[in-house]
Coordinates of C-alpha atoms and ligand atoms in Angstrom, one line a residue:
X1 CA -29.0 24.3 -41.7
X2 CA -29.0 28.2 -42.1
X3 CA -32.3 30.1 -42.0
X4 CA -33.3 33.7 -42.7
X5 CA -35.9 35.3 -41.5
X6 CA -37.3 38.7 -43.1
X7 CA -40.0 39.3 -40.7
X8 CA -37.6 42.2 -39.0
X9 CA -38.1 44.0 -42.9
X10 CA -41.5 43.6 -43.1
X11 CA -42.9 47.1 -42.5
X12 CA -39.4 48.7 -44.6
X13 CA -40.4 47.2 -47.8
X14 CA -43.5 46.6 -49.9
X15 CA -44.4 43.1 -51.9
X16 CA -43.7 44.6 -55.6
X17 CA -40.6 45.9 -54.5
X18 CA -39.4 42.8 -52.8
X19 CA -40.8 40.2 -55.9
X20 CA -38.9 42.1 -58.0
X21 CA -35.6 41.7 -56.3
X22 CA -36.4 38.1 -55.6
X23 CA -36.1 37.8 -59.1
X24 CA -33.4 39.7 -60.0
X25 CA -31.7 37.2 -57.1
X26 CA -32.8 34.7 -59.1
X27 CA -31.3 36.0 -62.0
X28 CA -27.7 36.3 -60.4
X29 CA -28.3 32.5 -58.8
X30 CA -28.5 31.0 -62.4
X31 CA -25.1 33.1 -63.6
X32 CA -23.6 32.2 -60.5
X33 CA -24.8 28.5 -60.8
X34 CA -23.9 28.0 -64.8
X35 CA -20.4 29.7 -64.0
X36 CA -21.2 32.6 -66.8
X37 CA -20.6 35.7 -64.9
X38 CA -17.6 37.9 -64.4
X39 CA -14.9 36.9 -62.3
X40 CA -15.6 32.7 -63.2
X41 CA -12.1 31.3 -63.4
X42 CA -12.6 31.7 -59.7
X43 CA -15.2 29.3 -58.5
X44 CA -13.8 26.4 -57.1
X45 CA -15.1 27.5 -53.9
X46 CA -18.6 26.4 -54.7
X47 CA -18.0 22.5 -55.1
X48 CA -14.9 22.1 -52.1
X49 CA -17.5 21.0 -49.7
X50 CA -18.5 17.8 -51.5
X51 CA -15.3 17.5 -53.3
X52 CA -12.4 17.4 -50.8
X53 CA -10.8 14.2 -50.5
X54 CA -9.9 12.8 -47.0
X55 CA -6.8 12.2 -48.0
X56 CA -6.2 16.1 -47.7
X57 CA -7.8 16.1 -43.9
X58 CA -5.4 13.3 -43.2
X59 CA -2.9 15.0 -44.1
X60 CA -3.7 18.2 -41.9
X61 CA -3.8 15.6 -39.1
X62 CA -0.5 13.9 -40.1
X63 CA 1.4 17.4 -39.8
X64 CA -0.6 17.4 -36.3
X65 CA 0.3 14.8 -34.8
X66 CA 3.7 14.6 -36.1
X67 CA 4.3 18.5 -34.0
X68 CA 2.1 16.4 -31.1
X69 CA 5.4 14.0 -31.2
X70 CA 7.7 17.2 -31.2
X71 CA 6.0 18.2 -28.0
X72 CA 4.8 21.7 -30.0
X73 CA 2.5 24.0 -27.8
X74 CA 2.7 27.1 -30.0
X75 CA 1.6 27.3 -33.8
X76 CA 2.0 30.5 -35.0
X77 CA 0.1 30.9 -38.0
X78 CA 1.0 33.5 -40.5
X79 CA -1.1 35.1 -43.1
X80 CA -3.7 38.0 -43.7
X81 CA -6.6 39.0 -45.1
X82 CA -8.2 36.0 -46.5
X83 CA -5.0 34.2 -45.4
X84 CA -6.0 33.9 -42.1
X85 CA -9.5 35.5 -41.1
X86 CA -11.0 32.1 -42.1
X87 CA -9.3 29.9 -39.4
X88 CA -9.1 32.6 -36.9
X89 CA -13.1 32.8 -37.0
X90 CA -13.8 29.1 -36.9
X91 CA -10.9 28.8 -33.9
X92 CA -12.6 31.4 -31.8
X93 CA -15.8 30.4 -32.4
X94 CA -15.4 26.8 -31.2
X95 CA -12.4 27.4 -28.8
X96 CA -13.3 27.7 -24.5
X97 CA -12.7 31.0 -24.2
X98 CA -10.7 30.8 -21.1
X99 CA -9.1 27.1 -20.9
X100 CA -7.4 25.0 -23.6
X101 CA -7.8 22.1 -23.7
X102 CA -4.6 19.5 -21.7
X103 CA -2.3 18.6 -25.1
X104 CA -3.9 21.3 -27.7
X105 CA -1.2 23.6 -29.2
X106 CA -2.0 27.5 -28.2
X107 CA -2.6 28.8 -31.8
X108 CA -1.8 32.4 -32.5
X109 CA -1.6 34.6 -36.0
X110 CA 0.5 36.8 -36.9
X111 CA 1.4 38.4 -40.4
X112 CA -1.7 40.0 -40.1
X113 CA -0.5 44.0 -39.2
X114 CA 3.0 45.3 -39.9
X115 CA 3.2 46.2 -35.9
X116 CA 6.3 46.1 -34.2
X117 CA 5.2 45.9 -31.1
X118 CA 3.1 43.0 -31.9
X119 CA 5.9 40.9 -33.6
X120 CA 8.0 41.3 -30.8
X121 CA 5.7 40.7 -28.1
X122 CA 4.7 37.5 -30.0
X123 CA 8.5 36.6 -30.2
X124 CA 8.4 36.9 -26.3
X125 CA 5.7 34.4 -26.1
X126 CA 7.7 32.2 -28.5
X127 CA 10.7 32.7 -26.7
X128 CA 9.3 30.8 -23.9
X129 CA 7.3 27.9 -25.7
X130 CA 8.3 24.6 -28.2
X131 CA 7.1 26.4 -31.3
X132 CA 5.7 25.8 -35.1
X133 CA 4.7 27.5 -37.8
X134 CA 2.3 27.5 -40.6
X135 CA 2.7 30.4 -43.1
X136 CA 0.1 31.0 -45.6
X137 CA -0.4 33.3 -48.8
X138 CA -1.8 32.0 -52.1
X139 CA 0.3 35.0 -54.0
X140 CA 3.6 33.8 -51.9
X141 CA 4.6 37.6 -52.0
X142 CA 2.6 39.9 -49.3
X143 CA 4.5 41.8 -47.1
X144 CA 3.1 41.5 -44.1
X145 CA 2.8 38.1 -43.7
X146 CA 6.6 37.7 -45.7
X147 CA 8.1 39.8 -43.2
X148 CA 6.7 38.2 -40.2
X149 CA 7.7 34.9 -41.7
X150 CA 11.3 36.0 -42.2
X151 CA 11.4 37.0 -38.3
X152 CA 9.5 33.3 -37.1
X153 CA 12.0 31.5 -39.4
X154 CA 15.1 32.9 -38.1
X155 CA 14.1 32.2 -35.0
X156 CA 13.0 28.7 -35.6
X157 CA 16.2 28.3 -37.1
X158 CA 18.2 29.8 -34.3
X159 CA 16.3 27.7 -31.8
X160 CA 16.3 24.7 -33.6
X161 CA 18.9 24.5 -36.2
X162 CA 17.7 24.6 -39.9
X163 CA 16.6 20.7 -40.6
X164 CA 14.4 20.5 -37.6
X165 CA 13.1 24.4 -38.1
X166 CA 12.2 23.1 -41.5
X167 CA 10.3 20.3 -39.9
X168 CA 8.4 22.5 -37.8
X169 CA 7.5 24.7 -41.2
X170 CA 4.4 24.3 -43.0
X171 CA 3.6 26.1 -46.3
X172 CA 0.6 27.0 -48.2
X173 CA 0.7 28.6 -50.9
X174 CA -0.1 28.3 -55.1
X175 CA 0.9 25.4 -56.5
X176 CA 3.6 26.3 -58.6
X177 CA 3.8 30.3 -58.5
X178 CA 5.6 32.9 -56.0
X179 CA 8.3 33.3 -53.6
X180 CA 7.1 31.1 -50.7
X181 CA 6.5 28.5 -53.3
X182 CA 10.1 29.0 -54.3
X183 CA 11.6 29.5 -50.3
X184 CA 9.4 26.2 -49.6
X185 CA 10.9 24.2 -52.4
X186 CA 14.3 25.5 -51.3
X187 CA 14.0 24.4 -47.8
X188 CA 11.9 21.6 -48.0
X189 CA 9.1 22.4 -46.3
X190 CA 5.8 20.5 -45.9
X191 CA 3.4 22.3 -48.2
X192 CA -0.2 22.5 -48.9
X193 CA -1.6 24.1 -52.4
X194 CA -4.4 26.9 -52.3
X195 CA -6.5 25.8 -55.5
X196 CA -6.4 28.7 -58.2
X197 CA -9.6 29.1 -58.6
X198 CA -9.9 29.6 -55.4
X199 CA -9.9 33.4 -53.6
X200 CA -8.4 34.1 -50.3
X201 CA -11.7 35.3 -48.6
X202 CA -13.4 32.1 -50.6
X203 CA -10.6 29.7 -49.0
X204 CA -11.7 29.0 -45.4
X205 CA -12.9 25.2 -46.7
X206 CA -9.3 24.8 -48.4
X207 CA -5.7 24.0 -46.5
X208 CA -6.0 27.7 -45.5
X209 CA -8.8 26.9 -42.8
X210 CA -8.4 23.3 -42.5
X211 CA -4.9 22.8 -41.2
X212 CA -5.0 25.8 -38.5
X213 CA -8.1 24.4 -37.4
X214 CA -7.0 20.8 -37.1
X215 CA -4.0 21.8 -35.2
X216 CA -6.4 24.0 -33.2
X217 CA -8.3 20.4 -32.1
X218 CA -11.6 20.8 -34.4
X219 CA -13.4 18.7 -36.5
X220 CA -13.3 19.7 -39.9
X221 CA -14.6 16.9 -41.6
X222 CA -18.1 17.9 -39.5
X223 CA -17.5 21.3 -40.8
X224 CA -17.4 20.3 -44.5
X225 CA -20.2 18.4 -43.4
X226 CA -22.0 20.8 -42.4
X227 CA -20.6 23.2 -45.8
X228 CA -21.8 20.2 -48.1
X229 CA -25.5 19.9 -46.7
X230 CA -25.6 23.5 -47.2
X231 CA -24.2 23.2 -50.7
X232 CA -27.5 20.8 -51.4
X233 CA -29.8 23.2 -49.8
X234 CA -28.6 26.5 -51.7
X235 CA -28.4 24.2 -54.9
X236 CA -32.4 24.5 -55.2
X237 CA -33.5 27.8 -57.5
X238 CA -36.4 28.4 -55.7
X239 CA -37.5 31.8 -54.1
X240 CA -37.5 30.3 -50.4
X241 CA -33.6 29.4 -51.1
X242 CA -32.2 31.3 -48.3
X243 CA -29.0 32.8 -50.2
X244 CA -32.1 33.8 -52.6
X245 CA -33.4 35.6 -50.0
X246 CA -30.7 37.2 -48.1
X247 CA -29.4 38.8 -51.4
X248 CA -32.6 40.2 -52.5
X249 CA -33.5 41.6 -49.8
X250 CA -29.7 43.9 -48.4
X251 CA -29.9 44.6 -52.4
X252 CA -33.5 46.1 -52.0
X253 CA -32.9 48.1 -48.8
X254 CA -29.8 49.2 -50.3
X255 CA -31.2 49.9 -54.1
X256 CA -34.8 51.1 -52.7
X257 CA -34.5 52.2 -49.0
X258 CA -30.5 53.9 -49.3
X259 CA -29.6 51.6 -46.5
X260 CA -25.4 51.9 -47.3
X261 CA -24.5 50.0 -44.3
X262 CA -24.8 46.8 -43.0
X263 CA -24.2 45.9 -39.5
X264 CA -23.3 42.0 -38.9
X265 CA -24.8 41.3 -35.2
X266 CA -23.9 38.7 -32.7
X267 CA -25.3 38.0 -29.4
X268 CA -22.3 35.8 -28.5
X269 CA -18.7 37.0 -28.4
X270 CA -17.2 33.7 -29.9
X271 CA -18.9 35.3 -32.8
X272 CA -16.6 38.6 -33.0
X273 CA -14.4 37.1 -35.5
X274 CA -17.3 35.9 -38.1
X275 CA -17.7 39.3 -38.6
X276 CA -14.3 39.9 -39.5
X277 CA -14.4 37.0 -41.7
X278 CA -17.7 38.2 -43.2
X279 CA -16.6 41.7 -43.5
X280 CA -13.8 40.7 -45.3
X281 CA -15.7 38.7 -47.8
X282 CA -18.4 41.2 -48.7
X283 CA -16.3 44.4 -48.4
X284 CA -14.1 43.1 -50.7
X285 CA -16.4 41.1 -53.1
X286 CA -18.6 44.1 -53.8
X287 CA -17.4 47.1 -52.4
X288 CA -16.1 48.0 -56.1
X289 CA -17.2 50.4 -59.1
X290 CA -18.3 53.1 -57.0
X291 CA -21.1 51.0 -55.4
X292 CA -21.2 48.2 -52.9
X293 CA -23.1 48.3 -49.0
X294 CA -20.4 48.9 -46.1
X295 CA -20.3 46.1 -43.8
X296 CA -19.6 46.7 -40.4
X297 CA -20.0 44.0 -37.0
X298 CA -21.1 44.9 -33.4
X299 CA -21.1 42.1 -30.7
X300 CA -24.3 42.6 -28.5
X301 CA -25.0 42.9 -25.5
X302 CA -21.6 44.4 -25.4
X303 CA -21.9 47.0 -28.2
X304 CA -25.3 48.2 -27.0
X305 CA -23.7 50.4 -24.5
X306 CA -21.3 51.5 -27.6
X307 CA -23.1 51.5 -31.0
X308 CA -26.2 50.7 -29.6
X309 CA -27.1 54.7 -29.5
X310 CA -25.9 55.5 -33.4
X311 CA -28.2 52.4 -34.4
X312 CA -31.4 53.2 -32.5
X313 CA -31.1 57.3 -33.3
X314 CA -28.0 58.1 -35.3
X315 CA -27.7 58.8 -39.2
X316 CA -30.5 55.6 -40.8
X317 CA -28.3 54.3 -43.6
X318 CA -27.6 51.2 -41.3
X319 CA -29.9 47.6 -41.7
X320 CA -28.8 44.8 -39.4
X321 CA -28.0 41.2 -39.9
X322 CA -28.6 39.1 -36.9
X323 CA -27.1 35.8 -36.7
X324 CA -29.0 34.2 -34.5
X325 CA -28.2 31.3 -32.1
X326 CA -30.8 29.0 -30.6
X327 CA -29.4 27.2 -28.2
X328 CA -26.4 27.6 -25.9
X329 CA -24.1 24.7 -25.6
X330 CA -23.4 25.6 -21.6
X331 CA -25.9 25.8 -18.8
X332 CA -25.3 28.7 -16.2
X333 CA -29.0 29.1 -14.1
X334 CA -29.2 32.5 -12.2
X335 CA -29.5 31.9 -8.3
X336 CA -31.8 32.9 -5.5
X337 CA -30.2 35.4 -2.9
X338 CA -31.9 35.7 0.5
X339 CA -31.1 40.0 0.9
X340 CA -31.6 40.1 -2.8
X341 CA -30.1 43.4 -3.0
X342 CA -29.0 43.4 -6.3
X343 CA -33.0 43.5 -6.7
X344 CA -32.5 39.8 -9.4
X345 CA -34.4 37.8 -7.4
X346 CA -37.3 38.0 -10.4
X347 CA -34.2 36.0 -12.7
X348 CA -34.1 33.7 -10.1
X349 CA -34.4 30.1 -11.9
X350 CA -33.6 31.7 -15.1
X351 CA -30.5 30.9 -17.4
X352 CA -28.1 33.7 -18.3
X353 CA -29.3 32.5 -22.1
X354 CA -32.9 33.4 -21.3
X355 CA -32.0 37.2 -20.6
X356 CA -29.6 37.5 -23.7
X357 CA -32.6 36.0 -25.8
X358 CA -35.1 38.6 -24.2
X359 CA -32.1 41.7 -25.2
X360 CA -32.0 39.9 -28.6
X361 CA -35.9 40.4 -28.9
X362 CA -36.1 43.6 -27.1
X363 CA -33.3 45.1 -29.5
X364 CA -35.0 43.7 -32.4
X365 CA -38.1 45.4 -31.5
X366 CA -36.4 49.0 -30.3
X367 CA -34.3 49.3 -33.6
X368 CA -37.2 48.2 -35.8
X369 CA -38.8 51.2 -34.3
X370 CA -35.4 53.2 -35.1
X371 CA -36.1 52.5 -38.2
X372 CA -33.5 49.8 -38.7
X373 CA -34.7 47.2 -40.4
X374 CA -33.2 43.4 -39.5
X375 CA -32.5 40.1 -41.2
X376 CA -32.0 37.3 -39.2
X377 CA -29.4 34.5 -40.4
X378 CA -30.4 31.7 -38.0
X379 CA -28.5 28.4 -36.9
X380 CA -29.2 25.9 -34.1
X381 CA -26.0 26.4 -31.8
X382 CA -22.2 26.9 -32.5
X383 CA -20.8 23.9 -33.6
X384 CA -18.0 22.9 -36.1
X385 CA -20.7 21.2 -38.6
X386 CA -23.0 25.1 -38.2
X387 CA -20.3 27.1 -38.6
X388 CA -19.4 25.0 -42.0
X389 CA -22.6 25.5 -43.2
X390 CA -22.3 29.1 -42.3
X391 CA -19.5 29.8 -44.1
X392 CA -20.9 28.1 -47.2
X393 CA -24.0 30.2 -47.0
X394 CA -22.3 33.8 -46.5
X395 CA -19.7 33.2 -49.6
X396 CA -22.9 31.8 -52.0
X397 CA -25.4 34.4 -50.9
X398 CA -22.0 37.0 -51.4
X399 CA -21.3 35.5 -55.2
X400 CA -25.6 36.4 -55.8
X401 CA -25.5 39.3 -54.1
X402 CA -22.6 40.7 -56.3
X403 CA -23.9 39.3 -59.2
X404 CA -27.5 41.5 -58.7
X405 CA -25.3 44.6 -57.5
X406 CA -23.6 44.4 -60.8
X407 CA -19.6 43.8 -59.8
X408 CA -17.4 40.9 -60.3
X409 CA -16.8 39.3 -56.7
X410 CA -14.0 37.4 -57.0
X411 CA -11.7 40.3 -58.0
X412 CA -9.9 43.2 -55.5
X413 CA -8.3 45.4 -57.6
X414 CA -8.5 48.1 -54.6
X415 CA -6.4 46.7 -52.4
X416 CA -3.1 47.2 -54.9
X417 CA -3.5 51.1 -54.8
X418 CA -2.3 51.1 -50.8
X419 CA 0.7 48.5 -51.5
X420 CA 2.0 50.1 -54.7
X421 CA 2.8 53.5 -52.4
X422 CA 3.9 51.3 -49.6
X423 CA 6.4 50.0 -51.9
X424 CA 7.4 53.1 -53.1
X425 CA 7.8 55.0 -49.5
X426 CA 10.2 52.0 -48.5
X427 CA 12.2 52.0 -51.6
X428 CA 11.0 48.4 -53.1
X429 CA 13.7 47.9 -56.6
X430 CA 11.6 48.7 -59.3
X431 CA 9.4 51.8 -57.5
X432 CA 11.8 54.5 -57.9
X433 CA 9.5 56.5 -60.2
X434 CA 6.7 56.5 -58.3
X435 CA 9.1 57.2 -55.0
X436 CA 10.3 60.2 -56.2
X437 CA 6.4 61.2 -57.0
X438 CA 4.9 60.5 -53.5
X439 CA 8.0 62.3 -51.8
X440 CA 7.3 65.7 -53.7
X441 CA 3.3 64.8 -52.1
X442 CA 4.8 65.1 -48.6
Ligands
PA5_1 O1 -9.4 37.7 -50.5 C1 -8.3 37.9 -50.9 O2 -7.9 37.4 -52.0 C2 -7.3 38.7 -50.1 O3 -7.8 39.3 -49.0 C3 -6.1 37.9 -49.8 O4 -6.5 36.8 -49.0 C4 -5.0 38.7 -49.0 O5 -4.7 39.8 -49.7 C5 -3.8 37.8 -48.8 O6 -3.2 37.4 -50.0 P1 -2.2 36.3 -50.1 O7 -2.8 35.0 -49.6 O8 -1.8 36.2 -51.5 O9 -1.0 36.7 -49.2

């Protein structure tokens, strides 16, 4: 289960200030819980934990093993945003970060970034390997990922001639709307359908995270396990509900203490891409109306000798959130050495877990005194059935947190304002007008 700890805010905030937020917390739990608020035809992400049949899990695993039988070592899955940030963070976190494992596809994502370079460095890899793909956007029209789908399926088709590319195809996309839904039906591709009330950066428990990370060789149904106890635990209005908590309080240094950024921390790299993931959900879910709390992601020890010097002295808009880890799941014990020149001898006997516990305390302590105050978002170890309940916590403790800022979460109207001018400046049918406007700009 997921536990926060505010002791790291203590001396920033005072008790008035924080009851008070508490209850306004409160106050956005019960919208957020009756399904009143703004943005509530999209809310199927709270019950998908307890709700998903394993009928859809088994068929994630029929589409694996079926590209087992085809001898596939390559997925490349295809999406962005919340299209892919989902599965990417649960792969990474649970994958050995050097190895695979003997028989487990490499899974790589693409559709992400409109870099040439990229695509055709990935084509190189696929050039070489027995390849599938999964392509995912709930619109079924984003560029990005359409483009890099056109390039994967020509070559799929190239390679493999069109009936056994299409085998090697999987879909995901709305159930009836959009142009991959259209190319899918065309083809006859395998799909899977993301739920409409579902958001991209709300989707991770849907196809959207699930089939990557079954073809990746992870347990999802422990993950929704994990998602559906946390589902019960954040179901209980109380003020010790820990979604209660975390969104009163980055509401209160924000509101009270102008604290405009917030820095997701990890002490373990598997973690890089939670903050991605994370970022992605509360940048877009609040970051709206002219308000909203940046959120930004370090990876420590590693960014300590990087942003470690703007968070102890630089400008003191910043608070951190820690996510904590309590135990490792390796065991690496630091030697004895006879010359002991290195001068480690006093870490003799020690595991390599004890010293990045002792930075996590010592940091704690040095930017508390920087005047960064720190929440801590704590979990046992890495494991698929923690990282389900993770994910579950961050998007219902995003859906209060919005809710007590005052903006819909489950809308992004921002992100149109960059495509509409990319469509103009490569001449999309329909965008002459606003062509001819953003070349007289240049
Ligand atoms: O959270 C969101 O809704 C967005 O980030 C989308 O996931 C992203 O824009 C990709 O959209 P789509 O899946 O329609 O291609």
């Amino acid at each position: 289960m997921v536990k926060v700890n505010l002791d790291g805010c203590a001396s920033f905030v005072d008790a008035k200030d924080r009851a008070a937020y508490v209850d306004k917390a409160l106050a956005a739990f019960d919208v957020l819980v009756a399904g009143n608020g703004a943005g509530n035809d999209f809310l199927g992400w709270k019950t998908l934990p307890s709700d998903t049949p394993e009928s859809l899990i088994a068929a994630c695993e029929t589409v694996r093993d079926d590209w087992k039988g085809r001898g596939v070592d390559l997925v490349v899955v295809i999406g962005i945003g919340g299209s892919y940030l989902g599965a990417r963070c649960a792969i990474e976190a649970l994958s050995h970060a050097f190895v695979r494992p003997e028989g487990q596809p490499q899974i790589v994502f693409a559709g992400n970034n409109l870099s040439e370079e990229y695509l055709a460095e990935l084509m190189d890899l696929a050039g070489r390997r027995n390849v599938a793909c999964v392509v995912i956007s709930k619109s079924g029209t984003t560029t990005e990922p359409a483009v890099a789908f056109r390039i994967v399926k020509q070559f799929l088709e190239e390679r493999y001639g069109a009936a056994e590319a299409a085998a090697r195809i999987v879909a995901i996309t709305d159930a009836a709307r959009g142009a991959l839904k259209t190319l899918a039906t065309q083809e006859g591709y395998r799909t899977f359908v993301v739920p409409d009330d579902v958001g991209g950066r709300f989707s991770v428990l849907t196809p959207v995270g699930l089939l990557p990370i079954v073809l990746a060789g992870f347990d999802v149904r422990e993950m929704l396990r994990g998602a559906a106890d946390e589902q019960k635990a954040l179901s209980v209005r109380d003020e010790a509900n820990p979604a209660v908590q975390y969104a009163a309080m980055r509401n209160l240094l924000y509101a009270k203490l102008g604290k405009k950024v917030e820095v997701l921390v990890s002490f373990n790299p598997k973690f890089q891409y939670l903050g991605e993931w994370w970022k992605q959900l509360f940048g877009e879910s609040e970051g709206k109306d002219g308000k909203g709390i940046f959120p930004a992601s370090v990876n420590f020890t590693t960014d300590l000798h990087s942003m470690g010097q703007f968070i102890q002295e630089g400008d003191r808009v910043l608070f951190e959130t820690v996510v904590g880890i309590a135990q490792a799941n390796r065991e690496v014990v630091i030697g004895t050495d006879a010359q002991n020149l290195d001068q480690l001898n006093y870490l003799a006997g020690q595991r390599v877990e004890h010293c990045n516990a002792m930075a996590a305390l010592g940091t704690k302590l040095a930017h508390i005194d920087g005047g960064v105050p720190q929440i801590g978002v704590d979990i046992e170890r890495i494991s698929a059935y923690n990282l389900g309940a993770l994910f579950y916590f961050f998007e219902f403790a995003c859906g209060i947190s919005a809710y007590v800022l005052g903006v819909n979460p489950f809308n992004q109207p921002g992100v149109e304002a960059y495509k509409k001018n990319m469509f103009a400046l490569l001449r999309k049918p329909g965008y002459e007008a606003q062509t001819e406007e953003l070349l007289k700009r240049l």
